[in-house]
XYZ file of C-alpha atoms in Angstrom:
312
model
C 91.901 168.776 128.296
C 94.177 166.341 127.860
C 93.426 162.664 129.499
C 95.598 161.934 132.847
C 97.345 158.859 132.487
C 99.756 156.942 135.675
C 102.742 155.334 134.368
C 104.292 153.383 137.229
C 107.551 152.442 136.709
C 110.351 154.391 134.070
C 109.667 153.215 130.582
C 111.773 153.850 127.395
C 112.644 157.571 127.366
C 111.391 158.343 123.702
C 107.999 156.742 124.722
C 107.471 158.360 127.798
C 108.729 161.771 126.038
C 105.960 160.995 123.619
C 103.406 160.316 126.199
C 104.264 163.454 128.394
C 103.671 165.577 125.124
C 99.912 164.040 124.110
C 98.616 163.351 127.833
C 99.533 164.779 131.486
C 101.631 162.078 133.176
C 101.796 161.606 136.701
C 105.023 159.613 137.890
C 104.349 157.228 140.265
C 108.066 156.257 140.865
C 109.104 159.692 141.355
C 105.968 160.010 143.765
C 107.712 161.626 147.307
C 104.486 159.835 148.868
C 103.283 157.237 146.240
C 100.126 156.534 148.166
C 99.658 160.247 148.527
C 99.853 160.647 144.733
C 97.644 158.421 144.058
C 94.545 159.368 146.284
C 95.281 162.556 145.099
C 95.001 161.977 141.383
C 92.533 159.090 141.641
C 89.823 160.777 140.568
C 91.290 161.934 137.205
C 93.311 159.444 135.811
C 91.652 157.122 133.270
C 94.854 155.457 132.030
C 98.025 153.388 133.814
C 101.061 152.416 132.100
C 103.811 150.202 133.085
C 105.768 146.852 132.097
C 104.963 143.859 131.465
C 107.123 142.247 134.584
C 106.315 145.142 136.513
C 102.412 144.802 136.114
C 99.921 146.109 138.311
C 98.588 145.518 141.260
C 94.975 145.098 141.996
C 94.423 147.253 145.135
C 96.763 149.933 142.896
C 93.593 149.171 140.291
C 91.048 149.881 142.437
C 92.459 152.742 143.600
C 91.541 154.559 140.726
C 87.918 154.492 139.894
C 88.088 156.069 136.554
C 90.474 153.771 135.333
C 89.657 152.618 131.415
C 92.498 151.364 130.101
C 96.105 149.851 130.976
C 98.805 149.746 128.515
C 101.407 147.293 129.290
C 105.589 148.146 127.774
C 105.869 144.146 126.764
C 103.204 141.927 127.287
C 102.638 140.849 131.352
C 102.831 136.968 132.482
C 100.785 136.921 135.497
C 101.376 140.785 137.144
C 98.423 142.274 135.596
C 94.960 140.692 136.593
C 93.311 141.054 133.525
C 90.300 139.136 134.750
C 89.304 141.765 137.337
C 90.272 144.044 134.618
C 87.572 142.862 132.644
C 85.482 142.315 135.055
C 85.182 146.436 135.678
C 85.767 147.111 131.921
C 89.236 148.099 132.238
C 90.789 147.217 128.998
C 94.723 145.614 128.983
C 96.638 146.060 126.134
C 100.206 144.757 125.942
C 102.582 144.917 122.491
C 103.586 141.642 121.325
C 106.975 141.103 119.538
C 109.451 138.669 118.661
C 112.577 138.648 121.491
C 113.472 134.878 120.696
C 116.540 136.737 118.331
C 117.420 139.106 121.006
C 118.099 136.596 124.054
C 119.498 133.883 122.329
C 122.146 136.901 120.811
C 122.551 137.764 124.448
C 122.689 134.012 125.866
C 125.363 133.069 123.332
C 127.359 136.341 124.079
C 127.354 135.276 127.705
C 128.770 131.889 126.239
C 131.538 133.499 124.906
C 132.264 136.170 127.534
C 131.932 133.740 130.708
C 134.045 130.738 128.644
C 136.632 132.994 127.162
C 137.193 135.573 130.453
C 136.586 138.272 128.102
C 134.680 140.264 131.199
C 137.767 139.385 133.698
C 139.927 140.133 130.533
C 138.633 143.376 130.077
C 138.954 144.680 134.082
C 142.491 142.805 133.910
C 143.410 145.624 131.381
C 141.856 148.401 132.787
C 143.813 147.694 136.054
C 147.069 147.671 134.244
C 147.413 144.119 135.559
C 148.982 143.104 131.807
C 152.347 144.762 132.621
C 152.500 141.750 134.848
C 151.516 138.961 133.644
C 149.328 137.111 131.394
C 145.802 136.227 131.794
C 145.475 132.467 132.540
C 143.641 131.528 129.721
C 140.179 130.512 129.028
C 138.111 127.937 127.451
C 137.202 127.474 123.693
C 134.259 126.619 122.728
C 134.657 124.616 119.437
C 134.313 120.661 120.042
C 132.904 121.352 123.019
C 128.941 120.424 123.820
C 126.056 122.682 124.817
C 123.171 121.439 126.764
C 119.995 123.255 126.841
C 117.197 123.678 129.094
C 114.154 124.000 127.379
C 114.082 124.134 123.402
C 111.667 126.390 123.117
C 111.806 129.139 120.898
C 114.758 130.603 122.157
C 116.180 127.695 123.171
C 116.217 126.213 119.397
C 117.925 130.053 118.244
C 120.782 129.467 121.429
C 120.895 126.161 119.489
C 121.690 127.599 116.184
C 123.903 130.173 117.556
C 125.862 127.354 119.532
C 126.413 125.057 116.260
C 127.731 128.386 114.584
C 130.479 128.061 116.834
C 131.124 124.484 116.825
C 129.643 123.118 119.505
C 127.751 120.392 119.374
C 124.040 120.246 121.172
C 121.608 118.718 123.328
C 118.659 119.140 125.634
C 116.408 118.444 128.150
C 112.629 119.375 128.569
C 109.444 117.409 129.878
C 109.533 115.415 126.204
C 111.430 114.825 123.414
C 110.965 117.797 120.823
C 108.875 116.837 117.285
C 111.382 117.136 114.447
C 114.457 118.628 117.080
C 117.937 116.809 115.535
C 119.698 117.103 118.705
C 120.271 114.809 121.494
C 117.857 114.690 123.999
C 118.158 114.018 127.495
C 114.735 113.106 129.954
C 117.032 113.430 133.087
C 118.527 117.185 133.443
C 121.347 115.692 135.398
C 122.608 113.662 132.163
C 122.015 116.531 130.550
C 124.644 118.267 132.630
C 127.122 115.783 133.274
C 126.910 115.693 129.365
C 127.220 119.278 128.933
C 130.928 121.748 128.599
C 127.853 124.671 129.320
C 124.239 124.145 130.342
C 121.929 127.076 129.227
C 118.387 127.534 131.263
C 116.374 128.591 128.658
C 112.815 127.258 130.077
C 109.768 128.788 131.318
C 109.721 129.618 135.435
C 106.942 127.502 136.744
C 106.839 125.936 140.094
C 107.787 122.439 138.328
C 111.189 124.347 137.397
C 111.703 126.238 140.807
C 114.817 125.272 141.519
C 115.216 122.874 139.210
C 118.781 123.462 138.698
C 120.305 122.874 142.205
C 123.150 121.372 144.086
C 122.728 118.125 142.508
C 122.563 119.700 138.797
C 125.278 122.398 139.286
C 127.693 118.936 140.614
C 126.693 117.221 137.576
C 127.935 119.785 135.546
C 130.942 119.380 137.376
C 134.455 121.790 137.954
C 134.813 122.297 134.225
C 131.633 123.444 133.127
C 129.771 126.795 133.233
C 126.216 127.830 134.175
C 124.283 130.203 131.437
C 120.910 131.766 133.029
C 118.228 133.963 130.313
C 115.126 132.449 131.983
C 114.345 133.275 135.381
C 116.280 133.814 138.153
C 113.797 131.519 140.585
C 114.679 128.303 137.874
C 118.161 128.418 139.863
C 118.814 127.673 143.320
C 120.974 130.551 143.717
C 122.501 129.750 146.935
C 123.822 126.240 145.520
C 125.459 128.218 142.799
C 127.019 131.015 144.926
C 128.220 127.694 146.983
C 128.911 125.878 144.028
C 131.258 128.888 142.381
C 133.009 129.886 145.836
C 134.273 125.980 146.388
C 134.909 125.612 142.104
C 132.955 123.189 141.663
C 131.906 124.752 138.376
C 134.209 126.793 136.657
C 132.098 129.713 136.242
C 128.789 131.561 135.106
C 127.313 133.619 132.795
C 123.641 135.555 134.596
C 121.262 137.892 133.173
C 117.864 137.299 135.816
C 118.294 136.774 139.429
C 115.951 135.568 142.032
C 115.402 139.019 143.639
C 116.092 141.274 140.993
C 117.637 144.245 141.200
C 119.047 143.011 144.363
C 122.027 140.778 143.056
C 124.325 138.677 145.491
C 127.597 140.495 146.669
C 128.861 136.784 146.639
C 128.309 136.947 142.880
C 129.206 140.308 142.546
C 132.696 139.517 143.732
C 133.359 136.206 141.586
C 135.956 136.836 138.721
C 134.339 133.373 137.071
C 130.881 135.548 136.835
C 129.855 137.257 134.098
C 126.520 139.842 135.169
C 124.081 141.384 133.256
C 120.647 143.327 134.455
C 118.474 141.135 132.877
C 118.691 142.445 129.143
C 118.045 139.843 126.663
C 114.746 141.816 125.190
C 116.951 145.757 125.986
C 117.387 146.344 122.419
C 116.417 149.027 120.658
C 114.700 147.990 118.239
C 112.260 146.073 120.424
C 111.761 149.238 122.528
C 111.190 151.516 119.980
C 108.633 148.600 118.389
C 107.278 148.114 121.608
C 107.092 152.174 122.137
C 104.805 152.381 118.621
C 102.351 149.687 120.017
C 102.000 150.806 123.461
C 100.944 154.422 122.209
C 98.938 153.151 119.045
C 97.135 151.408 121.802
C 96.271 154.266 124.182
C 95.589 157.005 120.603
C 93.012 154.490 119.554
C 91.153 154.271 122.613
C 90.984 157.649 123.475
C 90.097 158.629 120.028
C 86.767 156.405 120.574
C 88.538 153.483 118.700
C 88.890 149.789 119.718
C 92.639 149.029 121.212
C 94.969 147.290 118.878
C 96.395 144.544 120.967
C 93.842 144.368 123.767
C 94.273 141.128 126.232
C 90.955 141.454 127.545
C-alpha cells in the first residue's frame, strides 16, 4: 500500500501531481469538513505537507498519531513547532534555496513599475483612455537615491540592482554594515527624508512592527515612494493607506500585506499603488527546486533512509 500523506494547503501543481502518483493524498483545503477529514484519516496518515509560511499547527499535529514526518514547500520561520516535533519523533524537513536573486528582481521591478506608472500606464491603455490624452508622466529613476531597510542579503542585491539604474544608495539597520560602501543612516527617519524611494527589506520582528509609520512615511515626504518585500506587519498599513489618500507620498509599490490575502480596498483603489500577491520567491525555478527537495525528502524516509534536509 502506498503511505497516506496530508498536504494542507495547494502546493506547486507538478509537485503535488508527483505526490498524488507515489502516495494517496488527502486534501485538507478541499476538505467539505476539514475537522471531519481529519479524524477520519487520522489513523492512517504518517506524512503532512505544506509551506513554509503556512506551517502547521500543533493541535493539527496531534491530531494525527501516526504522524512521522512533515515536509515543509520552503523552509518555515516560526509556523512549524519543530520542538514538539522532535519531541514525539516527528521529523521536519524543509528545502533550502537561494531567493535573495528572486526578490530583489521583484523589489527593483516594483521600483520601476510604481516610479514610472507603468501599472496605471498599462490599465490607461486598456481603457482606451490614450485617445484622450496623455499620461501625466512619471518619475525617473537615474540621479535619484534609494534608501534601504535592512542590507541583508537581499537588501545588498536591491542595492546592486538600484546602482544599475543610477541611483545612488543608502541604508539603515541596527549597525553600520562591515565592508557595505554605501551611506548609512542609524535613524530610519534620515534615512527617509534622504531617500527618492525607501525599500523595507528587513526581517519582521517585534523591534520592526511598525517600524515604518506615520512619522517615517512623512519623512519620506510627497515625492517619494514606499517599496514593501519584507513583511507586511514591518508597515503600519493604516498610516500608509492615510498617507497615500492625503499624497503625502507619491505612491507605492507592495508585495506582503499585514493580513494577507485580505488586501485593503483603500489600496486596491489607489492609481499611485502598484500590488502584487506576495511573489518575490514565485519563480519557477525555485518551485521546481523546491519541488525536487521536498519529495527527495519524503522518498528517503519512506524508503528507510535518513531525510535530506531534516530541521529536527
Amino acid at each position: 500500500m502506498k503511505p497516506e500523506i496530508l498536504v494542507l494547503v495547494p502546493i506547486y501543481a507538478p509537485t503535488l501531481a508527483a505526490l498524488e502518483r507515489e502516495y494517496i493524498v488527502h486534501k485538507l483545503w478541499t476538505a467539505h469538513d476539514p475537522e471531519v477529514l481529519v479524524r477520519d484519516i487520522s489513523g492512517r496518515v504518517r506524512a503532512a505537507v505544506t509551506t513554509g509560511s503556512s506551517g502547521m499547527s500543533s493541535s493539527l499535529a496531534e491530531a494525527l498519531p501516526r504522524l512521522e514526518i512533515i515536509g515543509c514547500f520552503g523552509t518555515p520561520r516560526g509556523t512549524v513547532d519543530v520542538a514538539a516535533a522532535k519531541g514525539r519523533g516527528v521529523i521536519v524537513t524543509n528545502t533550502p534555496d537561494s531567493i535573495t536573486g528572486d526578490v530583489a528582481d521583484l523589489a527593483m521591478g516594483l521600483i520601476v513599475a510604481v516610479m514610472r506608472r507603468i501599472a496605471e500606464a498599462d490599465r490607461f491603455v486598456r481603457a482606451g483612455r490614450w485617445l484622450s490624452g496623455l499620461l501625466p508622466p512619471g518619475t525617473g529613476l537615474g540621479g535619484k537615491t534609494c534608501g534601504i531597510i535592512g542590507l541583508g542579503a537581499i537588501g545588498l542585491r536591491i542595492a546592486k540592482r538600484a546602482e544599475a539604474f543610477g541611483m545612488s544608495v543608502c541604508y539603515h539597520g541596527p549597525r553600520r554594515k562591515q565592508g557595505a560602501a554605501y551611506a548609512y543612516y542609524p535613524e530610519l527617519a534620515s534615512l527617509a527624508r534622504e531617500s527618492d524611494c525607501l525599500v523595507v527589506a528587513c526581517r519582521s520582528t517585534p523591534q520592526t512592527r511598525s517600524l515604518v509609520d506615520a512619522r517615517i512615511l512623512a519623512a519620506l515626504g510627497p515625492d517619494g515612494y514606499l517599496i514593501n518585500i519584507a513583511r507586511g506587519p514591518i508597515v503600519d498599513e493604516q498610516a500608509l493607506i492615510t498617507a497615500l489618500r492625503e499624497r503625502r507620498i507619491a505612491g507605492a509599490g507592495l508585495d506582503v500585506f499585514w493580513d494577507e490575502p485580505r488586501v485593503p480596498a483603500e489600496l486596491a483603489a489607489m492609481e499611485q499603488v502598484v500590488l502584487a500577491p506576495h511573489i518575490g520567491s514565485t519563480t519557477r525555478e525555485i518551485r521546481e527546486e523546491r519541488g525536487v527537495k521536498l519529495l527527495a525528502n519524503l522518498r528517503a524516509h519512506f524508503s528507510g533512509q535518513p531525510a535530506l534536509t531534516p530541521l529536527t
